[in-house]
Structure formats: structure tokens, C-alpha cells
mmCIF file of C-alpha atoms in Angstrom:
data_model
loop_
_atom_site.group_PDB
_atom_site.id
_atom_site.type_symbol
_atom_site.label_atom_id
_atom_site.label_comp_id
_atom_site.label_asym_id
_atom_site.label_seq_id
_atom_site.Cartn_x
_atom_site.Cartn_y
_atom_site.Cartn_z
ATOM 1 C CA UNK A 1 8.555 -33.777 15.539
ATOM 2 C CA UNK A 2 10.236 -36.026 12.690
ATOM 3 C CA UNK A 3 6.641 -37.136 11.546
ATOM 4 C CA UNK A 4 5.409 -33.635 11.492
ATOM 5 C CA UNK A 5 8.516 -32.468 9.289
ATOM 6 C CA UNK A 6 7.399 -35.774 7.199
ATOM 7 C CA UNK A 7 3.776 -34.603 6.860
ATOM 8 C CA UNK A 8 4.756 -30.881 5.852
ATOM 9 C CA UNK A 9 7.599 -31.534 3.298
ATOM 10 C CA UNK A 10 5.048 -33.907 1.411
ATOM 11 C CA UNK A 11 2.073 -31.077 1.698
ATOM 12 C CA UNK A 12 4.705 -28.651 0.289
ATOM 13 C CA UNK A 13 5.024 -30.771 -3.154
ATOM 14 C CA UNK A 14 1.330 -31.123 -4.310
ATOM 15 C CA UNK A 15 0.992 -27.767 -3.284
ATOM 16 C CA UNK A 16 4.101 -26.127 -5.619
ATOM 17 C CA UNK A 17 2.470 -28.469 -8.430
ATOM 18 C CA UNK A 18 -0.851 -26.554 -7.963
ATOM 19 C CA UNK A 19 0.681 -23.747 -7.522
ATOM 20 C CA UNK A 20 2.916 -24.096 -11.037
ATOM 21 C CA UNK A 21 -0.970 -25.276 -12.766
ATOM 22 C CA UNK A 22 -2.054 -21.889 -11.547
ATOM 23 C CA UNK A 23 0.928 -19.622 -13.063
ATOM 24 C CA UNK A 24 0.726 -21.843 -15.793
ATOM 25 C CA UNK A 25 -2.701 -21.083 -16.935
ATOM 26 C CA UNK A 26 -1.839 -17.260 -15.834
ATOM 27 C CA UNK A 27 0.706 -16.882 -18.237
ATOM 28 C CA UNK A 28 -1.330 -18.588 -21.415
ATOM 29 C CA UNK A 29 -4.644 -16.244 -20.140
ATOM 30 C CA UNK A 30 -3.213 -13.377 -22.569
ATOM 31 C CA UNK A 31 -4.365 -13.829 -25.904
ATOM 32 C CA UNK A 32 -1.971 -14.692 -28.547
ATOM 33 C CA UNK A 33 1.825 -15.604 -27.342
ATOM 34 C CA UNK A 34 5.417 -14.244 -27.812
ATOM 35 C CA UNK A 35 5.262 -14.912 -31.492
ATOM 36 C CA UNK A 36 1.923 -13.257 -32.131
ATOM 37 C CA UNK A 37 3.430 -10.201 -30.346
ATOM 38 C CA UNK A 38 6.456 -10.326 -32.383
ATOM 39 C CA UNK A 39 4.495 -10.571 -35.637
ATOM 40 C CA UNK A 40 1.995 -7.323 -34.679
ATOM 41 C CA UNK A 41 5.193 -5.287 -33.796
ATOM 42 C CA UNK A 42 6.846 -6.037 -37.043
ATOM 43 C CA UNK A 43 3.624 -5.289 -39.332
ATOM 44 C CA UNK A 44 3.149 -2.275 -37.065
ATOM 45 C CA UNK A 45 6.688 -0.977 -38.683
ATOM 46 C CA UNK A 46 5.830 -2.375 -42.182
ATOM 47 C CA UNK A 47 8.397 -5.125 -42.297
ATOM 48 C CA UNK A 48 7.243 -8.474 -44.035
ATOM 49 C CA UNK A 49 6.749 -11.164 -41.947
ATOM 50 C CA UNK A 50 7.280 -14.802 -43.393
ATOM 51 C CA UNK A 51 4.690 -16.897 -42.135
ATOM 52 C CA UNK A 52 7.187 -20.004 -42.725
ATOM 53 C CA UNK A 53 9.337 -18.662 -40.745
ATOM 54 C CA UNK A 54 6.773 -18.197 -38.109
ATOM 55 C CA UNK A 55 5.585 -21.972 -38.293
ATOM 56 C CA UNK A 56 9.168 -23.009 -37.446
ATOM 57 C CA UNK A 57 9.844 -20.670 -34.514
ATOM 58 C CA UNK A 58 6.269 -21.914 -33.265
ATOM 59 C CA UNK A 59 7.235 -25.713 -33.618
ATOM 60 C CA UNK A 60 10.748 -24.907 -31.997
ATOM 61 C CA UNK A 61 9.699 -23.273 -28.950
ATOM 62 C CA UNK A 62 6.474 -25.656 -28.562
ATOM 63 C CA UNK A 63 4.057 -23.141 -28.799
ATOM 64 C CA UNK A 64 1.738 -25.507 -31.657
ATOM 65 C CA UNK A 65 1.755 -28.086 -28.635
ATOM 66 C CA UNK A 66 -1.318 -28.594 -26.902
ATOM 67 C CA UNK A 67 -1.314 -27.035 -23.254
ATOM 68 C CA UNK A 68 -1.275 -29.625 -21.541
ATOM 69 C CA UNK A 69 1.907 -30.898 -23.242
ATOM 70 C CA UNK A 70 3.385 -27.649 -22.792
ATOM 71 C CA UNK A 71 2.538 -27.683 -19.429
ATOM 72 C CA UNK A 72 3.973 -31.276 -18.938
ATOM 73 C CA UNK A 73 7.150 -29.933 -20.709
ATOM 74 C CA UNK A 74 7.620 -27.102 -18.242
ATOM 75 C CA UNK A 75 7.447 -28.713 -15.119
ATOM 76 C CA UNK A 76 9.669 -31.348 -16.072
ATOM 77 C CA UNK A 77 12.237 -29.043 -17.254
ATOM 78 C CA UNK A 78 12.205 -26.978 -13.949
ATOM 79 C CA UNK A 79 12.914 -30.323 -12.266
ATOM 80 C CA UNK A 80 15.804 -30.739 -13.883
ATOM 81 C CA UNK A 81 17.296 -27.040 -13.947
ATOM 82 C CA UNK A 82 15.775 -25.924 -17.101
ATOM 83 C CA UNK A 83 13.593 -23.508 -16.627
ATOM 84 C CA UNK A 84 12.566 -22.637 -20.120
ATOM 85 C CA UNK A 85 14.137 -20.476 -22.806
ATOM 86 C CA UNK A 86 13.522 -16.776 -22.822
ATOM 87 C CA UNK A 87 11.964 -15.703 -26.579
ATOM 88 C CA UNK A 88 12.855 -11.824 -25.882
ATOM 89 C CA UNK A 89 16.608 -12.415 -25.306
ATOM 90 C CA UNK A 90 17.052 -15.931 -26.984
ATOM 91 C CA UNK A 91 18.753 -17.391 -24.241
ATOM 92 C CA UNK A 92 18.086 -19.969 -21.513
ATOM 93 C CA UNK A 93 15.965 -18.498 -18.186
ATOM 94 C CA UNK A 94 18.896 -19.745 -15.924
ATOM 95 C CA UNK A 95 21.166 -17.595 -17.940
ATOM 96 C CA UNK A 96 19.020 -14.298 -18.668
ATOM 97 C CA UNK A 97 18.582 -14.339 -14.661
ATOM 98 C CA UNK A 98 22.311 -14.509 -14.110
ATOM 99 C CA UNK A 99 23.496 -11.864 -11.375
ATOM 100 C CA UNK A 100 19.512 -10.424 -10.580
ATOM 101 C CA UNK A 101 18.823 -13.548 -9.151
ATOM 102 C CA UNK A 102 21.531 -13.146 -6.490
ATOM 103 C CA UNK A 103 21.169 -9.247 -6.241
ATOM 104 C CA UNK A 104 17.449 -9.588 -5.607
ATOM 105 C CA UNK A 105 18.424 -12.352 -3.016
ATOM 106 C CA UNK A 106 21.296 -9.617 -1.275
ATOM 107 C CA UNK A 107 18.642 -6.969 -1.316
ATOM 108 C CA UNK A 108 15.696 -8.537 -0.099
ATOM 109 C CA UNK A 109 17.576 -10.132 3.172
ATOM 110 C CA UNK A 110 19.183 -7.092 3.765
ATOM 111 C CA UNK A 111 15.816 -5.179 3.954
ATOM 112 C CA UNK A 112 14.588 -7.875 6.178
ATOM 113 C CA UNK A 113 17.449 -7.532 8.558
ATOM 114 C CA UNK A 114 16.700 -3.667 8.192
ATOM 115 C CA UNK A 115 12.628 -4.384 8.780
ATOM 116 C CA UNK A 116 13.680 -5.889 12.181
ATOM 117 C CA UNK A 117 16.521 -4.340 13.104
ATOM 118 C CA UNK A 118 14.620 -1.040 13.247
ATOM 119 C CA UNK A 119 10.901 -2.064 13.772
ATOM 120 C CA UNK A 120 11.864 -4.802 17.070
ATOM 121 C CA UNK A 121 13.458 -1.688 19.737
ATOM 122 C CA UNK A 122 11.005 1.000 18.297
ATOM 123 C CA UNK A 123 8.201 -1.254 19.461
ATOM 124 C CA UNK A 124 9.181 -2.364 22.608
ATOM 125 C CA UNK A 125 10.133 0.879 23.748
ATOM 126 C CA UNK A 126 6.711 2.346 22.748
ATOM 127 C CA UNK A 127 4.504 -0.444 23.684
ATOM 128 C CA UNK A 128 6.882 0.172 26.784
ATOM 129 C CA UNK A 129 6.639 4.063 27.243
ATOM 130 C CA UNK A 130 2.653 3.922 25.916
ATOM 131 C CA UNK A 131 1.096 7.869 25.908
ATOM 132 C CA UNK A 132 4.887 9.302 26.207
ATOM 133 C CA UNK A 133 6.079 11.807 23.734
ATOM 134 C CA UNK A 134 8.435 9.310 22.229
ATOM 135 C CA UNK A 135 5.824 6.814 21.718
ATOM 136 C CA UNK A 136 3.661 9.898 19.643
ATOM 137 C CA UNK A 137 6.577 10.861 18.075
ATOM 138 C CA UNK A 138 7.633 7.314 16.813
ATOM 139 C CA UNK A 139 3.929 6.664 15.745
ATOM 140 C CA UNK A 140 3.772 9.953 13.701
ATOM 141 C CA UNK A 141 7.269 8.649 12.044
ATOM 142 C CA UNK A 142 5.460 5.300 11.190
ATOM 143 C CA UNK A 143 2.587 6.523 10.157
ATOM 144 C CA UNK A 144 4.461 9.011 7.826
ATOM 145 C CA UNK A 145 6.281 5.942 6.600
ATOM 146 C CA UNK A 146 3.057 3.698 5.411
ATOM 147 C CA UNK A 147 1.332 7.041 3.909
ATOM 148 C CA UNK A 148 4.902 7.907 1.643
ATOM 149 C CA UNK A 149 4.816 5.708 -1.778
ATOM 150 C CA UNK A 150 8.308 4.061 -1.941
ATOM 151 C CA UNK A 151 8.695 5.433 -5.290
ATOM 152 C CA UNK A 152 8.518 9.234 -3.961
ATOM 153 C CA UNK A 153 10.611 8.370 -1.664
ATOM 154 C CA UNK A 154 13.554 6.719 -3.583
ATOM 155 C CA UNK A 155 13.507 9.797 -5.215
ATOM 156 C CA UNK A 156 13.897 12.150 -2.568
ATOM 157 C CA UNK A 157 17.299 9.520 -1.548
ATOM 158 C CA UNK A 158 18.695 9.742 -4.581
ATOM 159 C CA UNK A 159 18.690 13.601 -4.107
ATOM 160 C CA UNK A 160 20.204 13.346 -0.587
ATOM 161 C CA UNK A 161 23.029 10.656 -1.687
ATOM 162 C CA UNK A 162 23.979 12.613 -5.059
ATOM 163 C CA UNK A 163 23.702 16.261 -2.759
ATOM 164 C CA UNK A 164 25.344 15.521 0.230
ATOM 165 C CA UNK A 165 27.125 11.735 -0.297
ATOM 166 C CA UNK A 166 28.177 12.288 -4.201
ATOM 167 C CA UNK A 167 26.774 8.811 -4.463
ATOM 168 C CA UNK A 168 25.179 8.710 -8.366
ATOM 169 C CA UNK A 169 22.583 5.956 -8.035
ATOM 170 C CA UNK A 170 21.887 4.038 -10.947
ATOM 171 C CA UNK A 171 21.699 0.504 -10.661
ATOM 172 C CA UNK A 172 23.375 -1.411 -7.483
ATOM 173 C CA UNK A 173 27.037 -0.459 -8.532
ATOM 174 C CA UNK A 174 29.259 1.479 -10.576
ATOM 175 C CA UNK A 175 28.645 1.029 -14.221
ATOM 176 C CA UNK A 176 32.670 -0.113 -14.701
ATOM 177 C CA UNK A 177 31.498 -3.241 -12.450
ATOM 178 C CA UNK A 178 28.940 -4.077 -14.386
ATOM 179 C CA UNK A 179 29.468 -7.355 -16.315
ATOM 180 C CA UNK A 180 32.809 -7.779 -14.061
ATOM 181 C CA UNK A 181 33.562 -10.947 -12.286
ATOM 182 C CA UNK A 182 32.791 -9.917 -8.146
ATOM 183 C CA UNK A 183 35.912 -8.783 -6.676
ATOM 184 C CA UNK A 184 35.918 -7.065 -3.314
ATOM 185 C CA UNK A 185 35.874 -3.520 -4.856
ATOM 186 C CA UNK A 186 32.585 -4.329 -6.871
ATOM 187 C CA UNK A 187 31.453 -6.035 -3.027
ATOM 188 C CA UNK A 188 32.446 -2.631 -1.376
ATOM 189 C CA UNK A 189 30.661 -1.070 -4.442
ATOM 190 C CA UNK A 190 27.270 -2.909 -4.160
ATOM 191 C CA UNK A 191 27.192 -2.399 -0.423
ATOM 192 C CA UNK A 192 27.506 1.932 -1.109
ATOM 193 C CA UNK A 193 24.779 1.643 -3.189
ATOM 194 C CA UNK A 194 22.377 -0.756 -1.066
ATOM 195 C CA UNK A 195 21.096 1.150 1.889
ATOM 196 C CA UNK A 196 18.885 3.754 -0.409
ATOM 197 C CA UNK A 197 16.767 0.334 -1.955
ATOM 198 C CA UNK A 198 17.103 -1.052 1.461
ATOM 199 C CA UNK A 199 15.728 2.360 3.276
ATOM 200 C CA UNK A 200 13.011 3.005 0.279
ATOM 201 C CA UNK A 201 11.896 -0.669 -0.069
ATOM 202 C CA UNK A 202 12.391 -1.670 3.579
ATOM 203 C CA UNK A 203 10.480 2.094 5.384
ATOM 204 C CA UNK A 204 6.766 0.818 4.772
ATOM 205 C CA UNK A 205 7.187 -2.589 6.271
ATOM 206 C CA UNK A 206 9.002 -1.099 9.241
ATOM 207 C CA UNK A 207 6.301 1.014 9.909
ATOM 208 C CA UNK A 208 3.536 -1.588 9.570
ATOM 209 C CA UNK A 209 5.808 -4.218 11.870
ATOM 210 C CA UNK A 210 6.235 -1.527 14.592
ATOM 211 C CA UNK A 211 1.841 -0.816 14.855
ATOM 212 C CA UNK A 212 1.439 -4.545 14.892
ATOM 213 C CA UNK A 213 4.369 -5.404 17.520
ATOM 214 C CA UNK A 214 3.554 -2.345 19.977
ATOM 215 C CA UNK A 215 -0.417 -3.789 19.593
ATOM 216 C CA UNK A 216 0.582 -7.274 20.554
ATOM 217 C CA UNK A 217 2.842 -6.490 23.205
ATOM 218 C CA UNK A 218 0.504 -3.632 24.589
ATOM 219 C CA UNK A 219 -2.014 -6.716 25.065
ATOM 220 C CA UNK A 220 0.281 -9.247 26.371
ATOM 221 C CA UNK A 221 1.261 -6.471 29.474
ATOM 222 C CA UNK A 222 -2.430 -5.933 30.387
ATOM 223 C CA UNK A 223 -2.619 -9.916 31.297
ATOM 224 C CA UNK A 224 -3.027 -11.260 34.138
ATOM 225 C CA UNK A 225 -0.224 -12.990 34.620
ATOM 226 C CA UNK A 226 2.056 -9.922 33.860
ATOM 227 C CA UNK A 227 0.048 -8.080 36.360
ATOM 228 C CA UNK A 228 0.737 -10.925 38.889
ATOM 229 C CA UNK A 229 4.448 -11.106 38.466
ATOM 230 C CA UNK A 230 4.683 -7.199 38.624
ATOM 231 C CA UNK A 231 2.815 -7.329 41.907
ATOM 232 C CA UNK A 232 5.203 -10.088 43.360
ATOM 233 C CA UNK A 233 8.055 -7.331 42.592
ATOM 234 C CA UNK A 234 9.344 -9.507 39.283
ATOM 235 C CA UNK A 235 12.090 -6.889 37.729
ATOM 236 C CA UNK A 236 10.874 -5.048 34.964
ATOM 237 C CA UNK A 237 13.616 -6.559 32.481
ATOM 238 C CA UNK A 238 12.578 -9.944 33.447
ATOM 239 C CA UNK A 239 8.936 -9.521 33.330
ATOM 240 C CA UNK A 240 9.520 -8.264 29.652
ATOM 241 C CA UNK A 241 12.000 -10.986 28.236
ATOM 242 C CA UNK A 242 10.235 -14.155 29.791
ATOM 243 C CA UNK A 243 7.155 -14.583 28.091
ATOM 244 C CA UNK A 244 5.482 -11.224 26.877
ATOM 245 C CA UNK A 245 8.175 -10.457 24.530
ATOM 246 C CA UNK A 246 8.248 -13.793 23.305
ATOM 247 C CA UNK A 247 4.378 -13.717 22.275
ATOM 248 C CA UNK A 248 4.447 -10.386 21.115
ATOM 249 C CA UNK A 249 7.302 -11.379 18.842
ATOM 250 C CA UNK A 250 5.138 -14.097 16.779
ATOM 251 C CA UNK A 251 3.986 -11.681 13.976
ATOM 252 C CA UNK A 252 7.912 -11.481 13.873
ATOM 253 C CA UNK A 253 8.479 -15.444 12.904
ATOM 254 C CA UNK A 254 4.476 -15.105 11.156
ATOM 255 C CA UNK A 255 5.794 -12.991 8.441
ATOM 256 C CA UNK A 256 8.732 -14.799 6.940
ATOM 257 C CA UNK A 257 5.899 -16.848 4.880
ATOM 258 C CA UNK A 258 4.969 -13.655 3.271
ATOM 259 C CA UNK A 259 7.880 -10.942 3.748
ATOM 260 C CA UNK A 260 10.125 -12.597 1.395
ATOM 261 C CA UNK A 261 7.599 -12.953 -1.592
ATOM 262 C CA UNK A 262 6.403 -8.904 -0.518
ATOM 263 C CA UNK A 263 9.889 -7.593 -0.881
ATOM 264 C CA UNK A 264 10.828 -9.446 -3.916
ATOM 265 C CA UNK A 265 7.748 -8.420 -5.688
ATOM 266 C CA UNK A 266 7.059 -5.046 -3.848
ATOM 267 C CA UNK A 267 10.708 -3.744 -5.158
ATOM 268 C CA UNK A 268 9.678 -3.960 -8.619
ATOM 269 C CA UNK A 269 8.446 -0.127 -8.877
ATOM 270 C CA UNK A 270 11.698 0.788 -6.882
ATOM 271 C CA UNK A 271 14.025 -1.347 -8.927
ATOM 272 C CA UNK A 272 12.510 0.765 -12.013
ATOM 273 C CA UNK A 273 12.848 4.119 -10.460
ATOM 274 C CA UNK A 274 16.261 3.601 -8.924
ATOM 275 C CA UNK A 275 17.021 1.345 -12.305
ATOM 276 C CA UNK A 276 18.588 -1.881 -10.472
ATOM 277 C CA UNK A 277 19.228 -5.011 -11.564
ATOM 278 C CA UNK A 278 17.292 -7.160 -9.966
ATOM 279 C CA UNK A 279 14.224 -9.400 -11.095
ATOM 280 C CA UNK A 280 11.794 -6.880 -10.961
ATOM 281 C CA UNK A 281 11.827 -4.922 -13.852
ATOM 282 C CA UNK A 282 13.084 -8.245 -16.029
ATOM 283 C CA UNK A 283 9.346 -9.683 -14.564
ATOM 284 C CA UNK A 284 7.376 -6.999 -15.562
ATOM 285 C CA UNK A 285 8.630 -6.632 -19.093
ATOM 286 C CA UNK A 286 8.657 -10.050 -19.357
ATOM 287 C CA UNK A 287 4.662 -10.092 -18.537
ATOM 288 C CA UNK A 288 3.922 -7.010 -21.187
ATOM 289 C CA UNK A 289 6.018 -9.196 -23.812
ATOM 290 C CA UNK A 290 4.371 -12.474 -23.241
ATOM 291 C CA UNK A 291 7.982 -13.988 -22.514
ATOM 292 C CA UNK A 292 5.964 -17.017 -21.209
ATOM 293 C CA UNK A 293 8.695 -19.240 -19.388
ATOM 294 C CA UNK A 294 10.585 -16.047 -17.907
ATOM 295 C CA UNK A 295 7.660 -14.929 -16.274
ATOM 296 C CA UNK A 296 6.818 -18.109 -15.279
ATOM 297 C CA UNK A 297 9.830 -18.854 -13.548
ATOM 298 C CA UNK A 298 9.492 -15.447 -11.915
ATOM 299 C CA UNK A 299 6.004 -16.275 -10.642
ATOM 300 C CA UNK A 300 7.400 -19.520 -9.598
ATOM 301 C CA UNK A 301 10.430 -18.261 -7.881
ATOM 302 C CA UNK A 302 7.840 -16.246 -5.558
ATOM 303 C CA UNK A 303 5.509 -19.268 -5.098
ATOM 304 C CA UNK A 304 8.524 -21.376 -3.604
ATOM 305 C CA UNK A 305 9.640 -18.386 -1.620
ATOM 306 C CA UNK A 306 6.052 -18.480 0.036
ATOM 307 C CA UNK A 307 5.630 -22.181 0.561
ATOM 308 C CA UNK A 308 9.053 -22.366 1.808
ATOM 309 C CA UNK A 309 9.161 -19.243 3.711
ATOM 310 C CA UNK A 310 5.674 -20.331 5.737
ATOM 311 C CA UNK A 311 7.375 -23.929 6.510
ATOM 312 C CA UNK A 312 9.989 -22.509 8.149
ATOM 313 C CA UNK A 313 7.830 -19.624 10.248
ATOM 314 C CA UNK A 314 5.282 -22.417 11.264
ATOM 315 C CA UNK A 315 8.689 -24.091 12.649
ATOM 316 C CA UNK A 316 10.436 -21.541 14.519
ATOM 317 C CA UNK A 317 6.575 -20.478 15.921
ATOM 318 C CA UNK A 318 6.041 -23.516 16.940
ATOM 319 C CA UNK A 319 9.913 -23.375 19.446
ATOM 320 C CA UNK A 320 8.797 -19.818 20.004
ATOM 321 C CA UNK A 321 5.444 -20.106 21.932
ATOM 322 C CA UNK A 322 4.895 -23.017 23.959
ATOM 323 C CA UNK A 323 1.167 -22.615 23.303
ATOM 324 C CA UNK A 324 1.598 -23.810 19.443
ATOM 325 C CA UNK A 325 2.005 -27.598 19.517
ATOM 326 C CA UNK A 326 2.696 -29.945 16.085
ATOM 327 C CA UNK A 327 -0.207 -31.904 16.680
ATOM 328 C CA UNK A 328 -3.731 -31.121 17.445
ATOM 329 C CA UNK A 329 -5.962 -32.935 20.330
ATOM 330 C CA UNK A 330 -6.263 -32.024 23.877
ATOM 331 C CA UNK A 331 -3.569 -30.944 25.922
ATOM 332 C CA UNK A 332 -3.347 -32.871 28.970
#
């Protein structure tokens, strides 16, 4: 077990290394950079542009460095905390991030929690209840969820919480709490205004977790060994909760590799329709402005997500189902 934590912690590093090469070469694929961007927007008004002054932003920021060297640069900078300074707002990437970093963080576990909370007992109770009219019902509900586009559907909430709830969405709190240091009232305020990103961004994964749960746990009942402890007289309950529900639930522990990295960057249409401050929209406009080391921290921030995120599933599958062993060979 120790050895096999060993082995997978070492994989993880070359692998966030290629990884960073990867978003690396990404973000320099555009042609041009920030600068060049800059410059075309201010001859586009018809304001002078001093090419001097140019030459010196380009030899501060390291832009008339080779690629490599930039490259080189970055990574060692994210090793030690820097991450990069952000051309569009002419600050550090640690401090531009600020409060989205931890906002993205609240609502993407929260629409986790929601994911399972809602998609584990709707799927057990219709893999349970197959053919009944609650398990058509709850299939036409999921089905309606993966056919609505989040962003139609953030917009029919904010209808519903401004109409009935006099809830006026527009970010993730009041506007007097934005900028404010976090106080219990701007806590109490965040957590009024989660549950319409949670429902909007969280509906289409529920849906898709409750097909694949009721599929795998419709399969695991039609085994032998189910059908041998329900003709021994085995209690229902227990011939659930021993071992079908157990397999059934590995596309549960599967997905944390992937769910985090999905929600984060899946929000970012939501985040602009329901205008919240999370990483999101900051990504995408930092993509259309060529903001090189802002998007790249971004992308990077996903990437470690991932590799992180499929550690830890590959560890709680592995205490899950008996079947999944650390090491290959034959089983004896």
C-alpha cells in the first residue's frame, strides 16, 4: 500500500510537468501576444503607439525571451507561489484571483454534494422499482435535465427567485458585500444566493449520474450471486447494501478525477449568465485577451484538479471493491 502511494505521487509529477508543456504551448499557439493585442486596439482608436515604449513592456514581462526560457521562467515561478503577472489588470495572478478562487472552490463542492445527494436515492430506488411509474417518471425528469442547456435554465431561476423569493441574483452576494472582509452576514449572504448556480450547474450531471447508477446497479441485481442470496431468503435491505450497492456505486468514486475539472470549467457559461465571481468568466476573457500567465494558471489549476482528483478516486476504488487490487499479477 505505502509503495503504491510511492509509485503514484512520483507518476503525478512528470505528468503535471507535461501537462504545464502542453498549456504552455496552448497559450503561445495564438499569434501575436498581450502586447500585440494592446497595440492593434490602440491603432484601431487612432491613438499613437510608441514603439519604445513597447520594447520595454516586452523586455519587462519577458515576452522578447525565447520560449523555452519563458517556459523555464513559468514553471519555476509556480513552484514557488508566483504564478505570473496578469498584463490586463497589472497585478500578480495570485492577487487578480483573490476571492474567485475560493468562490469557485465553495460552488463547485457544493454542486458535487448536490450531484450525489440527489442522483444516489433517485437511482437506487429506480434501479429498485425498474418498469414502475416512479422509475418512468424519474427517467423523464432526467432526461429533461440532460436535454435543458444550463444557461436556459439559470434563466428561468432567476425568474422564480426574483418572482416568488425577491432574491435579485447578480453575482454570489449582495453588491454591499462585495469587496468586504467575510463576516457571517456576507456567509449567510453567499449561501441565499448559491443554490440557483448549484441547481443550474449541478441538474445535468445529476441526470447523467442517475442513467449510469440505475444501469450499473440494474446489472449487478441480475447476478448470480444476488439471485442466490435472494433465493436463500437474504432480506432485501441486506442483499442491497452488501455488495451490489457497493459496485454499482464505483462510477460514484470514478468521477471525482473528472467532476471537479467539469464543474469548474462547465460553470463558465453560467457564471456569465448569472454574472458570478468565480474563475470562469476571468478564464475566458483572459483567453480572448491573450493574458498568457492568467490563463495559464487557469488551465493549470484544472490540470492539478484532474491529476489529483483521479489519485484520490483510484484510492477510495480501490477500499471500495475488493475486486480492484494495487498491484497487478494473479490472484491466488
Amino acid at each position: 500500500m505505502f509503495g503504491y502511494l510511492i509509485h503514484r505521487l512520483l507518476v503525478m509529477i512528470p505528468t503535471l510537468l507535461a501537462i504545464s508543456l502542453i498549456v504552455f504551448v496552448i497559450i503561445q499557439l495564438p499569434p501575436g501576444d498581450y502586447l500585440s493585442s494592446y497595440v492593434a486596439e490602440l491603432q484601431s482608436q487612432g491613438e499613437a503607439v510608441s514603439e519604445k515604449k513597447i520594447a520595454f513592456l516586452r523586455e519587462q514581462y519577458g515576452l522578447d525571451k525565447p520560449m523555452w526560457e519563458q517556459y523555464v521562467f513559468w514553471v519555476f515561478g509556480m513552484l514557488q507561489g508566483d504564478f505570473g503577472y496578469s498584463f490586463e489588470y497589472n497585478l500578480p495572478v495570485s492577487e487578480v484571483v483573490g476571492d474567485r478562487l475560493w468562490l469557485t472552490f465553495l460552488v463547485s463542492i457544493t454542486t458535487i454534494l448536490f450531484t450525489w445527494a440527489m442522483s444516489f436515492p433517485i437511482g437506487v430506488y429506480s434501479a429498485t422499482h425498474q418498469y414502475s411509474w416512479g422509475d418512468y417518471g424519474l427517467t423523464f425528469i432526467g432526461f429533461l435535465g440532460l436535454a435543458t442547456p444550463n444557461f436556459l435554465l439559470a434563466l428561468v431561476l432567476l425568474y422564480i427567485s426574483n418572482t416568488y423569493f425577491g432574491t435579485s441574483f447578480g453575482g454570489l452576494m449582495d453588491p454591499k458585500f462585495v469587496g468586504a472582509a467575510w463576516s457571517g452576514d456576507k456567509l449567510l449572504s453567499v449561501m441565499e444566493h448559491l443554490w440557483v448556480p448549484v441547481v443550474v450547474i449541478g441538474t445535468s450531471g445529476t441526470a447523467a449520474m442517475i442513467r449510469r447508477l440505475r444501469a450499473n446497479l440494474l446489472d449487478e441485481l441480475q447476478k448470480q450471486y444476488v439471485v442466490t442470496g435472494r433465493a436463500k431468503g437474504l432480506p432485501q435491505r441486506k442483499l442491497l447494501l452488501k455488495y451490489p450497492l457497493r459496485v454499482a456505486l464505483n462510477p460514484f468514486i470514478s468521477d471525482i478525477g473528472s467532476l471537479l475539472p467539469q464543474v469548474v470549467s462547465g460553470a463558465a457559461i453560467v457564471s456569465v449568465v448569472l454574472s458570478l465571481p468565480t474563475t470562469g468568466p476571468m478564464l475566458l476573457d483572459a483567453l480572448r485577451s491573450q493574458d498568457m500567465y492568467l490563463a495559464g494558471s487557469f488551465l493549470m489549476f484544472l490540470a492539478a484538479l484532474t491529476v489529483v482528483g483521479v489519485f484520490l478516486s483510484d484510492l477510495a476504488l480501490a477500499f471500495l471493491d475488493p475486486r480492484i487490487r494495487f498491484q497487478g499479477g494473479p490472484s491466488r
